[in-house]
Every structure is written in structure tokens, then in C-alpha cells.
PDB file of C-alpha atoms and ligand atoms in Angstrom:
ATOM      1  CA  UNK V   1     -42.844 249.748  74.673  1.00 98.00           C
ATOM      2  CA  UNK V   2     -45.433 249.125  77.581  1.00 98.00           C
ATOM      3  CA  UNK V   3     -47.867 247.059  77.174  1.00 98.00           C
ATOM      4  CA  UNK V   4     -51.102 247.066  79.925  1.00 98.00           C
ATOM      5  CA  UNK V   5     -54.072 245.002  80.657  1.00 98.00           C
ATOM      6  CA  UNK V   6     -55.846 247.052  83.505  1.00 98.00           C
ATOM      7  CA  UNK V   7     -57.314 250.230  82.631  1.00 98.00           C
ATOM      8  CA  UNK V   8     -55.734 251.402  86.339  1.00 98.00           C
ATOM      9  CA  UNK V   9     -52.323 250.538  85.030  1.00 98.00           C
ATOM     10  CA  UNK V  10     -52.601 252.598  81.645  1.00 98.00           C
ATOM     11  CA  UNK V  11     -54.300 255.340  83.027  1.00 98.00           C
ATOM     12  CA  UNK V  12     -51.484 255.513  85.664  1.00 98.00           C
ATOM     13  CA  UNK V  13     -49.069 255.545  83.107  1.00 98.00           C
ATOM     14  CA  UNK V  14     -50.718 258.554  81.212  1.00 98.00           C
ATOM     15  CA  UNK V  15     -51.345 260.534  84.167  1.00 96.00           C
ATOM     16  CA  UNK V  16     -47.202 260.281  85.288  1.00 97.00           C
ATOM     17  CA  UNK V  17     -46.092 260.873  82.410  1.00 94.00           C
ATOM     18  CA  UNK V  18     -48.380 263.452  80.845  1.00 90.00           C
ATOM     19  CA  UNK V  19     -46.965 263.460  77.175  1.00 97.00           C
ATOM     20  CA  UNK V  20     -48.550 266.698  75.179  1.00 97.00           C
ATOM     21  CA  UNK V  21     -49.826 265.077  72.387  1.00 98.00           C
ATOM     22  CA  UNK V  22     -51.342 261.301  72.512  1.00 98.00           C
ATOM     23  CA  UNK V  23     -52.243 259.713  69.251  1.00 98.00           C
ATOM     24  CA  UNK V  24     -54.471 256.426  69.593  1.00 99.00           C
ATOM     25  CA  UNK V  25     -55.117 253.399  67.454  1.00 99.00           C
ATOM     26  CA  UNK V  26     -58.023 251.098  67.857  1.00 98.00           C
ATOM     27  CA  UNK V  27     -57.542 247.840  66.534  1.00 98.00           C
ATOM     28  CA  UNK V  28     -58.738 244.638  67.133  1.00 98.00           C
ATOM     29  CA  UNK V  29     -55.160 242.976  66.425  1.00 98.00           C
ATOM     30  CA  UNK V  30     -53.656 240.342  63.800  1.00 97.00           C
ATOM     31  CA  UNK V  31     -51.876 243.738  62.799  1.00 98.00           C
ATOM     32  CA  UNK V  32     -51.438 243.874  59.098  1.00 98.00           C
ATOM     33  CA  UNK V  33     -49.469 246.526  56.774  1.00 98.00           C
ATOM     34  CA  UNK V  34     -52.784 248.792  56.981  1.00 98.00           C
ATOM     35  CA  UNK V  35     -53.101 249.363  60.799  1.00 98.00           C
ATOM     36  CA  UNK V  36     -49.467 249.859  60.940  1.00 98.00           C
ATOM     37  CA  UNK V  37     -49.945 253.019  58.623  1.00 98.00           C
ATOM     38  CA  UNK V  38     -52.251 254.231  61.386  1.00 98.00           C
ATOM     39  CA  UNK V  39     -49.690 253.834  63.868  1.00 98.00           C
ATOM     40  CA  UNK V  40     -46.402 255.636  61.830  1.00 98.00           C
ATOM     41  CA  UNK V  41     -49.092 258.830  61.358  1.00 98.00           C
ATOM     42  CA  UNK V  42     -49.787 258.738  64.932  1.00 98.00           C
ATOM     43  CA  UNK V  43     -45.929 258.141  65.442  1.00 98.00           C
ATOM     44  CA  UNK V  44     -45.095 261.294  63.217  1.00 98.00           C
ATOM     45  CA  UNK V  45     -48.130 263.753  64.395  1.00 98.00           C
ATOM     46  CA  UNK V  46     -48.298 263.057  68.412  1.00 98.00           C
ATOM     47  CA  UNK V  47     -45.773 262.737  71.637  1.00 98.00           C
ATOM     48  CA  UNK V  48     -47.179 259.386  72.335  1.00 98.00           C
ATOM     49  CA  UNK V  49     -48.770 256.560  70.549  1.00 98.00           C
ATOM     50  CA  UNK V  50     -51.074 254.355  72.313  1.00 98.00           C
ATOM     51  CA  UNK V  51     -52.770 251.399  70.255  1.00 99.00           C
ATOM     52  CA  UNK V  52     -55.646 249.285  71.589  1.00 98.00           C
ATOM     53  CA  UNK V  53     -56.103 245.647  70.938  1.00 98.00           C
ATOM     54  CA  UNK V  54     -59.215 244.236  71.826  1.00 98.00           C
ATOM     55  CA  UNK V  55     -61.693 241.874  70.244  1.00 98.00           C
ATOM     56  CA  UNK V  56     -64.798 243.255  71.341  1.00 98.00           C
ATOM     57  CA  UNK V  57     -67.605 240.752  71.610  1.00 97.00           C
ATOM     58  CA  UNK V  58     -70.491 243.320  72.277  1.00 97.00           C
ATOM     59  CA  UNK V  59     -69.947 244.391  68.001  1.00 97.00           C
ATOM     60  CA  UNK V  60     -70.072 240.602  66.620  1.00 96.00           C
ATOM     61  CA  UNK V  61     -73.513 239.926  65.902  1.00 92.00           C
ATOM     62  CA  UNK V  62     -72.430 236.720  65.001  1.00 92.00           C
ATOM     63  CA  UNK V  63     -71.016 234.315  67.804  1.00 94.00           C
ATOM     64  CA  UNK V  64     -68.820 232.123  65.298  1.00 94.00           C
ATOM     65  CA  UNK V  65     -67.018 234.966  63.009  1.00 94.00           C
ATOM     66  CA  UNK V  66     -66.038 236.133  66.755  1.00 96.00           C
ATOM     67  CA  UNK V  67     -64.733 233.034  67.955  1.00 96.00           C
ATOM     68  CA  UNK V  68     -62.945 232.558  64.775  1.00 94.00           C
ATOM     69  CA  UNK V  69     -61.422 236.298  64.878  1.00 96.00           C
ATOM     70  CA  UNK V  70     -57.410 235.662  64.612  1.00 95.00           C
ATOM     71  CA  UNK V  71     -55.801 236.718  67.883  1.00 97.00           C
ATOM     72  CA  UNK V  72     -52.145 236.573  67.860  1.00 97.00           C
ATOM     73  CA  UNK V  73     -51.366 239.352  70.471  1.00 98.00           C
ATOM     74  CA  UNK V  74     -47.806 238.534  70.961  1.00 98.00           C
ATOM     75  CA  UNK V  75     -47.156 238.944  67.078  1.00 98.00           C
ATOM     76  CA  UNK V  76     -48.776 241.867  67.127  1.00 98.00           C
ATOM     77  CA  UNK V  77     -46.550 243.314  70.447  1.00 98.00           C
ATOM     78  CA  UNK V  78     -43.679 242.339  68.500  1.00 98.00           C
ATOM     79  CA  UNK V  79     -45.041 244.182  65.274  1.00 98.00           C
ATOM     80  CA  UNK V  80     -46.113 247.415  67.414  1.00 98.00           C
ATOM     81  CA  UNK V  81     -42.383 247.567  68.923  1.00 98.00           C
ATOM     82  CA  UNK V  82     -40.538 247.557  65.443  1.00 98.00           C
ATOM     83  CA  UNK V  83     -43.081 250.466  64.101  1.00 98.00           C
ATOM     84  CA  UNK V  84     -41.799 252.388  66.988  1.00 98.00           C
ATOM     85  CA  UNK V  85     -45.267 252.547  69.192  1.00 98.00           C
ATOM     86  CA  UNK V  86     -45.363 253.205  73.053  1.00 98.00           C
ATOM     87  CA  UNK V  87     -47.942 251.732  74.572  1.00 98.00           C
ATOM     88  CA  UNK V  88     -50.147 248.518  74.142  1.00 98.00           C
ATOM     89  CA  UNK V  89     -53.654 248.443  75.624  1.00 99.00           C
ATOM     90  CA  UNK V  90     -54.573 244.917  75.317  1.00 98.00           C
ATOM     91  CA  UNK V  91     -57.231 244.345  78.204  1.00 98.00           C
ATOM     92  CA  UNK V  92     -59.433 241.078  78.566  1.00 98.00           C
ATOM     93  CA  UNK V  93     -63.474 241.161  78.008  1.00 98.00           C
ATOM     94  CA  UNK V  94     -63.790 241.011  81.687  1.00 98.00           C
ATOM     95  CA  UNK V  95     -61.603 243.993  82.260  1.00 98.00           C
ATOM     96  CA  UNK V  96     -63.416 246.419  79.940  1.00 98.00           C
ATOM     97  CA  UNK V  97     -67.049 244.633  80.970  1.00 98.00           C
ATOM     98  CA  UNK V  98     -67.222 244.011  84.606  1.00 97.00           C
ATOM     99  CA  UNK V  99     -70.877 243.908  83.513  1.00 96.00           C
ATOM    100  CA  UNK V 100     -72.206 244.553  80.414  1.00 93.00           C
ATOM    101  CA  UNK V 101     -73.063 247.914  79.639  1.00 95.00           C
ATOM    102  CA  UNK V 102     -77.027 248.720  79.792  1.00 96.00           C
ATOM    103  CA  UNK V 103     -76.519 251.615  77.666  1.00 97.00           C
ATOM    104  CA  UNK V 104     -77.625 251.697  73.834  1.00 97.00           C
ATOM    105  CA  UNK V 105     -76.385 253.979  71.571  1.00 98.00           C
ATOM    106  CA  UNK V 106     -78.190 254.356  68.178  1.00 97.00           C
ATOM    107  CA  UNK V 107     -77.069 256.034  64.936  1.00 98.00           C
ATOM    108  CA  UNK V 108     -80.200 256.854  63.338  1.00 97.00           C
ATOM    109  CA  UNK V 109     -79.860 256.568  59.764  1.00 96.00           C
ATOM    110  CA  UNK V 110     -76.524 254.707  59.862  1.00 97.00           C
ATOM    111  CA  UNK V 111     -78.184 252.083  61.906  1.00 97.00           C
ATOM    112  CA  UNK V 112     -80.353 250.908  58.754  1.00 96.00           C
ATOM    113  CA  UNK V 113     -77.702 251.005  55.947  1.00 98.00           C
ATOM    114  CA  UNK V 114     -74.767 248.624  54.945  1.00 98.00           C
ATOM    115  CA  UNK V 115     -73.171 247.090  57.824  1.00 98.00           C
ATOM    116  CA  UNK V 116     -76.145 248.635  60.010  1.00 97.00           C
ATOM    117  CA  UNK V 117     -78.966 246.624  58.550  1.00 97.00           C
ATOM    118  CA  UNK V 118     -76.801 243.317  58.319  1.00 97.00           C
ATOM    119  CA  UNK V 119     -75.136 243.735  61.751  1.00 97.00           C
ATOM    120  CA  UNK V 120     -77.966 244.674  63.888  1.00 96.00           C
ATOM    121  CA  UNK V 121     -76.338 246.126  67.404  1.00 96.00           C
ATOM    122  CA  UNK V 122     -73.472 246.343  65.740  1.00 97.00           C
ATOM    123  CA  UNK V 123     -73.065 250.065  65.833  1.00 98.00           C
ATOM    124  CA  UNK V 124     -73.695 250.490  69.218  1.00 98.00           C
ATOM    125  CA  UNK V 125     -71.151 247.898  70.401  1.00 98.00           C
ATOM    126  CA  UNK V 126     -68.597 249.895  68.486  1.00 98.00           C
ATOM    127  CA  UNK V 127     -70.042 253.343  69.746  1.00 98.00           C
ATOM    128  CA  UNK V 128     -69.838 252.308  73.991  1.00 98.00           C
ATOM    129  CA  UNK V 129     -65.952 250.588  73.275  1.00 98.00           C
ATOM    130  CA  UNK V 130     -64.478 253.573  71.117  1.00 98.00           C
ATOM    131  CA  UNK V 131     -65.926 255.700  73.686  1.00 98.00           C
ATOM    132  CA  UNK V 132     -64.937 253.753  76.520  1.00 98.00           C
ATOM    133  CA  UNK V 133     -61.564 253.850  75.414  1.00 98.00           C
ATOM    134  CA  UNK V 134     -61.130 257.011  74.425  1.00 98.00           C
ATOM    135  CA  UNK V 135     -62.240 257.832  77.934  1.00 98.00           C
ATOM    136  CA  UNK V 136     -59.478 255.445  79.374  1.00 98.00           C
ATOM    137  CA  UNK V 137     -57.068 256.969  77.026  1.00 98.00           C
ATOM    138  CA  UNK V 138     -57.866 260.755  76.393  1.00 98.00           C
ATOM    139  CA  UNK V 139     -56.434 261.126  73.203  1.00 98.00           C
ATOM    140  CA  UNK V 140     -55.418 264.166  71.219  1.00 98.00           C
ATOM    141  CA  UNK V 141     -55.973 262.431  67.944  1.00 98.00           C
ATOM    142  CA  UNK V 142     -57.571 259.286  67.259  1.00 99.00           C
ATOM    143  CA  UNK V 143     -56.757 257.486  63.565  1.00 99.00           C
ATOM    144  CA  UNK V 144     -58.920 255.495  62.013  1.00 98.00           C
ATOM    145  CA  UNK V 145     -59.581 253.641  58.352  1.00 98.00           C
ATOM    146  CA  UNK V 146     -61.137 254.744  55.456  1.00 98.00           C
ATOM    147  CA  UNK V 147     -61.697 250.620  54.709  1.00 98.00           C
ATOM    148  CA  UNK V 148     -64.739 250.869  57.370  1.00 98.00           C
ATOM    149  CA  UNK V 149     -65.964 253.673  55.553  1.00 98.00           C
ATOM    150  CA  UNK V 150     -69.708 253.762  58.061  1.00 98.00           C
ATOM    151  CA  UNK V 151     -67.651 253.440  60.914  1.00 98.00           C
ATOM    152  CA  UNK V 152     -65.935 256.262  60.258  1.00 98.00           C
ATOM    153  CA  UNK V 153     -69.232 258.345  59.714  1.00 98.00           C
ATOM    154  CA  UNK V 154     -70.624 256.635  63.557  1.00 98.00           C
ATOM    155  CA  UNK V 155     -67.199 257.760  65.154  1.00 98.00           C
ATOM    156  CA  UNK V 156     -67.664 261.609  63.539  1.00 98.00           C
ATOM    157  CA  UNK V 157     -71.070 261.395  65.208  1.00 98.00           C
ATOM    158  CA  UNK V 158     -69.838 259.693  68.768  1.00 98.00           C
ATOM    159  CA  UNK V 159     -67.340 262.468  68.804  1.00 98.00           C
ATOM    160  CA  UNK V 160     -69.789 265.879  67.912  1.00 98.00           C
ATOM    161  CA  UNK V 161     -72.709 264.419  69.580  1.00 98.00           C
ATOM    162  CA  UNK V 162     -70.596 263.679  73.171  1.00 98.00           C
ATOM    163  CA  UNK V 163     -67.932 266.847  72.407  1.00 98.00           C
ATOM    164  CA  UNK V 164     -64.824 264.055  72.874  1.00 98.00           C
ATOM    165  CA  UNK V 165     -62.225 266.325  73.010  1.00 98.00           C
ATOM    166  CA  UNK V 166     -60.245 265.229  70.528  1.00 98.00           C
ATOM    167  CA  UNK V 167     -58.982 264.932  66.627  1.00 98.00           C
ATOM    168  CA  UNK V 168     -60.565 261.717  64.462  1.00 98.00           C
ATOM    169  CA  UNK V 169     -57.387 261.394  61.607  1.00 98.00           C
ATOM    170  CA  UNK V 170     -58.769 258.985  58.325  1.00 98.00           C
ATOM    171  CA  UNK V 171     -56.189 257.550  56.934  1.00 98.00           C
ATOM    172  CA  UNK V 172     -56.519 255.701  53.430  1.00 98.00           C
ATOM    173  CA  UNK V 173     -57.529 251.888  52.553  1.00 98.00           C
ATOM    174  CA  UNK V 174     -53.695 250.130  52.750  1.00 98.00           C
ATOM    175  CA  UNK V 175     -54.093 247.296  49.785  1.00 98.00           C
ATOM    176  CA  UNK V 176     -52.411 244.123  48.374  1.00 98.00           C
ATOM    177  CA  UNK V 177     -50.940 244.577  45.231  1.00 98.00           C
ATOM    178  CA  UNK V 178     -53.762 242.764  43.606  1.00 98.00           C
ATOM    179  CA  UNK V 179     -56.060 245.359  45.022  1.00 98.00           C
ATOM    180  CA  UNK V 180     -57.596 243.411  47.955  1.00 98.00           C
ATOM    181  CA  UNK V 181     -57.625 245.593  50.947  1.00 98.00           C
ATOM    182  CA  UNK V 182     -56.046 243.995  53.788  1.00 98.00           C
ATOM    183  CA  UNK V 183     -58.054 242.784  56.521  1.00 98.00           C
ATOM    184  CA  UNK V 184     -57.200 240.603  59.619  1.00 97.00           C
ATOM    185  CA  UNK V 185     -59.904 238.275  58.115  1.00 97.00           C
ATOM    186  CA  UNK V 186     -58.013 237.248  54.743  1.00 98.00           C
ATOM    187  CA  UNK V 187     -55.680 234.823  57.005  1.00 96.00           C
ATOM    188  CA  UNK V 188     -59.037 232.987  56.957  1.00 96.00           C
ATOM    189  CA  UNK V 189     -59.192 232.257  53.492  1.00 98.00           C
ATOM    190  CA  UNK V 190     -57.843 229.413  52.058  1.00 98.00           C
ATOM    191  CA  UNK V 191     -55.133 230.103  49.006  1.00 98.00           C
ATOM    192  CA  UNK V 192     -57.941 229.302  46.589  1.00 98.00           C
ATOM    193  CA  UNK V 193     -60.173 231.622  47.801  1.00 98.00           C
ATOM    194  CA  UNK V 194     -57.103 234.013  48.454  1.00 98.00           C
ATOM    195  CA  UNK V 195     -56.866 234.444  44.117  1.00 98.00           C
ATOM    196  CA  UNK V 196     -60.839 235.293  43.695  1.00 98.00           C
ATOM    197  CA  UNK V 197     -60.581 237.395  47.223  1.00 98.00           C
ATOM    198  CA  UNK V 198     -59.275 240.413  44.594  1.00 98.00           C
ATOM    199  CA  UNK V 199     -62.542 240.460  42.533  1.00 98.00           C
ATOM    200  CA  UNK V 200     -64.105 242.135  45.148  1.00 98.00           C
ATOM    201  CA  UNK V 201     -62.064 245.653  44.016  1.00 98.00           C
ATOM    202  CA  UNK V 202     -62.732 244.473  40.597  1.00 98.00           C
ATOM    203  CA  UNK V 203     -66.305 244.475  40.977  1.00 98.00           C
ATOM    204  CA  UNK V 204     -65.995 248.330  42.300  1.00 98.00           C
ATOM    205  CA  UNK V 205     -63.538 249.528  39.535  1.00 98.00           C
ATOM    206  CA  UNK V 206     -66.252 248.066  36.921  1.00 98.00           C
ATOM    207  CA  UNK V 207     -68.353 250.200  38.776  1.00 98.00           C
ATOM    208  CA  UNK V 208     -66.355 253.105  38.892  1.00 98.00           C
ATOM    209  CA  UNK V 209     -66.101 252.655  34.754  1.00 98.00           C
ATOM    210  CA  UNK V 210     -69.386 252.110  34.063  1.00 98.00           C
ATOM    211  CA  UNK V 211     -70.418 255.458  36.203  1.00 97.00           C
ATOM    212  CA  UNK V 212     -68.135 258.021  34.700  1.00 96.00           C
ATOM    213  CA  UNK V 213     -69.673 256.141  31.143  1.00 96.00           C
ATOM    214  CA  UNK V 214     -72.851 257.975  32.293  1.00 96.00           C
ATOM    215  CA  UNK V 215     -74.858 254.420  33.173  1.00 97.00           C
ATOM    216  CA  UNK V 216     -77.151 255.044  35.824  1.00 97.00           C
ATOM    217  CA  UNK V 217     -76.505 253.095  39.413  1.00 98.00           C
ATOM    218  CA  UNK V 218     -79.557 250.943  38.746  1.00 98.00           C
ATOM    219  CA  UNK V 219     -78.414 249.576  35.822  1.00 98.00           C
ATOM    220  CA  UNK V 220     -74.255 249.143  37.174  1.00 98.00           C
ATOM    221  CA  UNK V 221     -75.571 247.729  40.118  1.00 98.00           C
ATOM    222  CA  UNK V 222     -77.396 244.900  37.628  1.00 98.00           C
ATOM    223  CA  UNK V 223     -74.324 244.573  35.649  1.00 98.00           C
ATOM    224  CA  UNK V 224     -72.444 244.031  38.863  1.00 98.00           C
ATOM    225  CA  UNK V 225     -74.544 241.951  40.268  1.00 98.00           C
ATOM    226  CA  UNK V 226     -74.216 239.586  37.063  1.00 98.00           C
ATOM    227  CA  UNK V 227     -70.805 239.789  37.623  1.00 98.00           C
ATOM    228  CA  UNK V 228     -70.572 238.372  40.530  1.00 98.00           C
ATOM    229  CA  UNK V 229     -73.253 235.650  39.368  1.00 97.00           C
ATOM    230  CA  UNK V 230     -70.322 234.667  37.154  1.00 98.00           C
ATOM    231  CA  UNK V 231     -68.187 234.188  40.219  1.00 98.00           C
ATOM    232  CA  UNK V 232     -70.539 232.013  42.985  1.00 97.00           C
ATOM    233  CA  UNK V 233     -67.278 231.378  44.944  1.00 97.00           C
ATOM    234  CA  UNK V 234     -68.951 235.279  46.877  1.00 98.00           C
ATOM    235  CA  UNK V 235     -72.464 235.512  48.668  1.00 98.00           C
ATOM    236  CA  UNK V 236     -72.611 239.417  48.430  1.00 98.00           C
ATOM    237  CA  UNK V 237     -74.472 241.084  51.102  1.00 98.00           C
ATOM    238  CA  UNK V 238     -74.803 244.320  49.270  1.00 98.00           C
ATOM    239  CA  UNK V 239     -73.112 246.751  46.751  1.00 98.00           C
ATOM    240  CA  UNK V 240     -74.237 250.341  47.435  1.00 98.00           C
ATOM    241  CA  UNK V 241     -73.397 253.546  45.038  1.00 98.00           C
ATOM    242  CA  UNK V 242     -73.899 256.012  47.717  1.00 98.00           C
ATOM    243  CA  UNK V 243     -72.857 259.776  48.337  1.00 98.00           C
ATOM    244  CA  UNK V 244     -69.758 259.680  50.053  1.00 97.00           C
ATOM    245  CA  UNK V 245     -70.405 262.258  52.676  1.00 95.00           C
ATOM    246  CA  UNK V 246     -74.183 261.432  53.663  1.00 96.00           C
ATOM    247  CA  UNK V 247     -73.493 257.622  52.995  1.00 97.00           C
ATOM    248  CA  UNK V 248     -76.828 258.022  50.994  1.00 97.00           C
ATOM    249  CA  UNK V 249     -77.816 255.284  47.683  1.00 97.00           C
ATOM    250  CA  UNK V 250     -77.448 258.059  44.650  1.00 97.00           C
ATOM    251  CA  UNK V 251     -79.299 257.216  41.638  1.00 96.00           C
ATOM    252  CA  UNK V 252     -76.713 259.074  39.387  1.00 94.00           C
ATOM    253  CA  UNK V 253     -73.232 260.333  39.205  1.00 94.00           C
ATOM    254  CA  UNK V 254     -72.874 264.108  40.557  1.00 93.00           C
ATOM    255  CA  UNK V 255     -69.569 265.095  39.282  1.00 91.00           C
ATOM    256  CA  UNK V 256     -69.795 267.717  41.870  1.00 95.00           C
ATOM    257  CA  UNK V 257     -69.530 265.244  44.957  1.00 97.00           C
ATOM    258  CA  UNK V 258     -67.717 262.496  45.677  1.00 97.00           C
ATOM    259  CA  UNK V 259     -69.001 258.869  44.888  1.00 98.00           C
ATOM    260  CA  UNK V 260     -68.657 255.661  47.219  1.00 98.00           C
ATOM    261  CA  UNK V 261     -68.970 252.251  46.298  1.00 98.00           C
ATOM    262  CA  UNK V 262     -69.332 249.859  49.279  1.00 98.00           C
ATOM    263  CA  UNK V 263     -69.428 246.367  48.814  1.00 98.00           C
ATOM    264  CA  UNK V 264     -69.777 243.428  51.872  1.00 98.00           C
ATOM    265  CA  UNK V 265     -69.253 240.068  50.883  1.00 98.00           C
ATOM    266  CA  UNK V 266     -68.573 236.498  52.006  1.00 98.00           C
ATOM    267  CA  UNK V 267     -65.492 234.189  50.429  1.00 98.00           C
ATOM    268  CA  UNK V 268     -64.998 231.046  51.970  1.00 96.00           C
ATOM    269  CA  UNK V 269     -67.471 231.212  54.955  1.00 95.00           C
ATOM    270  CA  UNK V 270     -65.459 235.230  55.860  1.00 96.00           C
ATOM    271  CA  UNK V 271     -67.100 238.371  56.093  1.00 97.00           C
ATOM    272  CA  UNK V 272     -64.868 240.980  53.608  1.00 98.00           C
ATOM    273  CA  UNK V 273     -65.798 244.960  53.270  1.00 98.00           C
ATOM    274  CA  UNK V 274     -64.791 247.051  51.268  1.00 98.00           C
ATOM    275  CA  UNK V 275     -65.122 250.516  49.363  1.00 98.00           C
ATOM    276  CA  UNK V 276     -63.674 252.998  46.690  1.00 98.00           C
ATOM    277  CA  UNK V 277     -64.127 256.275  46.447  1.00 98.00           C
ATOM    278  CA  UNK V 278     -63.855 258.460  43.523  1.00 97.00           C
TER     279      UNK V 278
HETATM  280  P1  AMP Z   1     -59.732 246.460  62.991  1.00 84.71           P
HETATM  281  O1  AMP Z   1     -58.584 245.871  63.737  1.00 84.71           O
HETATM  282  O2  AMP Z   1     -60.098 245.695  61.768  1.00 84.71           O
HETATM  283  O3  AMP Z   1     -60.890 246.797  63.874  1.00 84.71           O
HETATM  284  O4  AMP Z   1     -59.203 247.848  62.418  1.00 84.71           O
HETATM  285  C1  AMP Z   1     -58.621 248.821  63.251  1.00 84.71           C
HETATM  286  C2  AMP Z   1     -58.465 250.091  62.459  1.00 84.71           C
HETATM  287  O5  AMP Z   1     -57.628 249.852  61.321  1.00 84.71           O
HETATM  288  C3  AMP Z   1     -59.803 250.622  61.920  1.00 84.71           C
HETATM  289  O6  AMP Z   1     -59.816 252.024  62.017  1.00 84.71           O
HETATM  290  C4  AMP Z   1     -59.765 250.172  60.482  1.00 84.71           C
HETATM  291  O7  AMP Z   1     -60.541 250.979  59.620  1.00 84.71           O
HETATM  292  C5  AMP Z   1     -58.291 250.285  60.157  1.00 84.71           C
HETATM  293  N1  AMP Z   1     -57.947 249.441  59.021  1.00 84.71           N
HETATM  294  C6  AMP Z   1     -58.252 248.119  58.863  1.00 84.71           C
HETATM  295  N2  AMP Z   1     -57.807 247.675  57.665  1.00 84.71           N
HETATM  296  C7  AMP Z   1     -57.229 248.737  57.053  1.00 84.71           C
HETATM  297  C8  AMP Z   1     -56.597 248.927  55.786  1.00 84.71           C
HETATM  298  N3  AMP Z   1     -56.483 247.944  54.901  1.00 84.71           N
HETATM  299  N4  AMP Z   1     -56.102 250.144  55.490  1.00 84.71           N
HETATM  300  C9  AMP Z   1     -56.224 251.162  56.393  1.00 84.71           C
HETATM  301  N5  AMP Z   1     -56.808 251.056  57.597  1.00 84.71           N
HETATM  302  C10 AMP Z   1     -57.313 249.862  57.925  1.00 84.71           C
END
């Protein structure tokens, strides 16, 4: 496995060796069981698998959840090379900002929604770094996870609305047995707030329930917000019932379409998202 810092060295590397098929993973590292699924699909479907590890300050709207983002890159190089991955991208802020970028991208809609209208700029610092890098690395596919559910909408609209040449793959939420979908954030929590961390996909599976019981999302959304009244270990953020294509609030069930339930909350002073779709 190589593993690069310069976007001169990678792009060297892709150019000589001109694989057919590259399959890319963003990440921002402290690997877990989820991004590794990212990585075998890109193993299976492409020539080449590149993944990118980079904790990108220009999406952190909040200066202390990014200096207490985990970074454990050689872990991580270690974890890429058993999964069978090619080549590590792991550049520093300097090399992927010389100077920070003047452009703005925004989403529209997207912007004023869920993680949107709690992390203001947020969007467009993930918009100018996934399209940086998929301009450094010209991928044939690029995989990302249904666990950022909006991200995955601003990506679909980065790639149609700047005709990236390439594939976006979603792959499915990877979760602990008790349900909790694994994030790089849960080594943050402390084992105490480890055992209420799995309420969170409690809270949307009472959801779920009380939907298909024909309850309206007004009155599940009171009912879950009494729920997690009961448990004042979480400050939630917000618990949207949306449509799961348009990301839109629904006010009731259409058993036609497909249903999201998004939930952001905070545990033990960390940020945790999350959704289920049905
Ligand atoms: P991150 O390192 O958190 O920026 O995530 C990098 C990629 O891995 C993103 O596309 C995420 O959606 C995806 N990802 C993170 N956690 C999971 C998970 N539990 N299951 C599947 N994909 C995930």
C-alpha cells in the first residue's frame, strides 16, 4: 500500500500507473468497521482503491469538536493495509489549502435543513474538499455512507451540477450490535455514556412504530421528544420525519415513498447523527 501526502506525489502515481477503474473513499480517519465496508466494495467493484484521510477544518463550524476529532493515522494505515486498499491520501491542511479557498458553494434548500441550519458553512466546506479531491483523484466511483444521509443528497448535487465524471456508490449505515451506528466520535464517550449512546436508534425505531400505527409525525415527534425528556443524559438538536428522496419534513406516512428519520444529538459534550429509513 502507498500512502502520499502531496497531491504531486498521488497524482504521479495515478497518472504512471493508469489503473482502469479507481474506486475512492473519503474519510476523515479513526477508521471503524463502517468505512471499512466502503473500502471492500471499492476493493471488489474497481482496479484501484484510493482512500482519503483528512480532517478538514473548513466543515467544523465548531473550533473545539475539530480539535477534539480522533486522529490516529497510523492505526488507520495499518487498518487500510489488512482490508487490502492501495493507496492512502493523507495530506496536511496546508497541503490541500495553500490559501483558503474564496469560493462558496451553496446547496439551496439543503443549506437550511438538519445539519445545514445547525452547521452553518458546513456544506460548503464539504462541497470545495470532495470536489477538490475528486479532482486530485479522478475517480471512477466514489462510495459514500448512508449514516450522513444530507451529505449524500449535497454530493448527488456537487456531482450533476459540475458533471464529475464519475459513479457516487451509497453504501448502508454499518452498526453496533446494540444498534448505535458507528462513528469515529463514539471513542469520545465515556463507557457511561457509551450504554445510553444506543437510545438514539431507539428513539427512531419508536418512531418507525408509531408511523406505520397511522400517528401523524406531529404527534411521534411529541412522543419522541418526551422520550428523550426521560433520558436528559442527550441535548437533541433535531428529529426530522422527512421524505427520503427530497429530504423534505412529511406530515404523514406515504406508503408509496420511502420515510427518513434523522436525528442529531449530543451525549457527553459529542455531536452523534443518525437516521433510519423505512
Ligand atoms: P467520516 O470519516 O465520518 O467523514 O466518514 C467517511 C465516510 O464513511 C462517509 O461517507 C460516511 O458516511 C461513511 N460512514 C461513516 N460512518 C459509517 C457507518 N457507520 N456506516 C457506513 N458508512 C459510514
Amino acid at each position: 500500500m502507498k500512502v502520499f501526502t502531496t497531491i504531486v506525489e498521488i497524482q504521479n502515481y495515478l497518472k504512471s500507473n493508469h489503473p482502469k477503474t479507481v474506486g475512492f473513499v473519503p474519510t476523515m480517519g479513526a477508521l471503524h468497521e463502517g468505512h471499512i465496508a466502503l473500502i471492500m466494495k471499492s476493493i471488489a467493484e474497481n482496479e484501484l482503491t484510493v482512500c482519503s484521510i483528512f480532517v478538514n477544518p473548513t466543515q467544523f463550524n465548531n473550533l473545539d469538536d475539530l480539535k477534539k476529532y480522533p486522529r490516529t493515522l497510523e492505526q488507520d494505515c495499518e487498518i487500510l493495509q489488512d482490508a487490502g486498499c492501495d493507496v492512502v491520501f493523507a495530506p496536511s491542511a496546508e497541503e490541500m489549502y495553500p490559501t483558503l479557498p474564496s469560493l462558496k458553494i451553496d446547496f439551496g434548500y439543503l443549506e437550511h435543513i438538519m445539519e445545514g441550519k445547525f452547521r452553518p458553512g458546513h456544506f460548503n466546506g464539504v462541497g470545495i474538499v470532495v470536489a477538490k479531491l475528486f479532482n486530485i483523484v479522478k475517480p471512477t466511483k466514489a462510495y459514500f455512507g448512508q449514516k450522513d444521509v444530507q451529505q449524500v443528497a449535497v454530493i448527488n448535487r456537487l456531482i450533476t451540477d459540475l458533471s464529475f465524471d464519475l459513479k457516487m456508490v451509497v453504501c448502508d449505515t454499518i452498526r453496533e450490535k446494540d444498534g448505535l451506528a458507528m462513528s469515529s466520535r463514539n471513542r469520545r464517550l465515556s463507557p457511561e455514556a457509551r450504554g445510553h449512546a444506543t437510545k438514539i436508534f431507539q428513539s427512531m425505531i419508536i418512531g418507525q412504530k408509531l408511523l406505520l400505527e397511522g400517528y401523524s409525525t406531529f404527534v411521534v415527534k411529541n412522543k419522541v421528544l418526551d422520550f428523550y425528556k426521560e433520558n436528559p443524559q442527550f441535548k437533541l438538536e433535531y428529529y426530522e420525519i422527512a421524505d427520503f428522496e427530497t429530504l423534505e419534513s412529511i406530515d404523514e406516512l406515504n406508503p408509496k415513498r420511502r420515510t427518513a428519520i434523522i436525528v442529531a444529538a449530543h451525549l457527553d459534550g459529542v455531536r452523534l447523527i443518525d437516521n433510519y429509513i423505512f
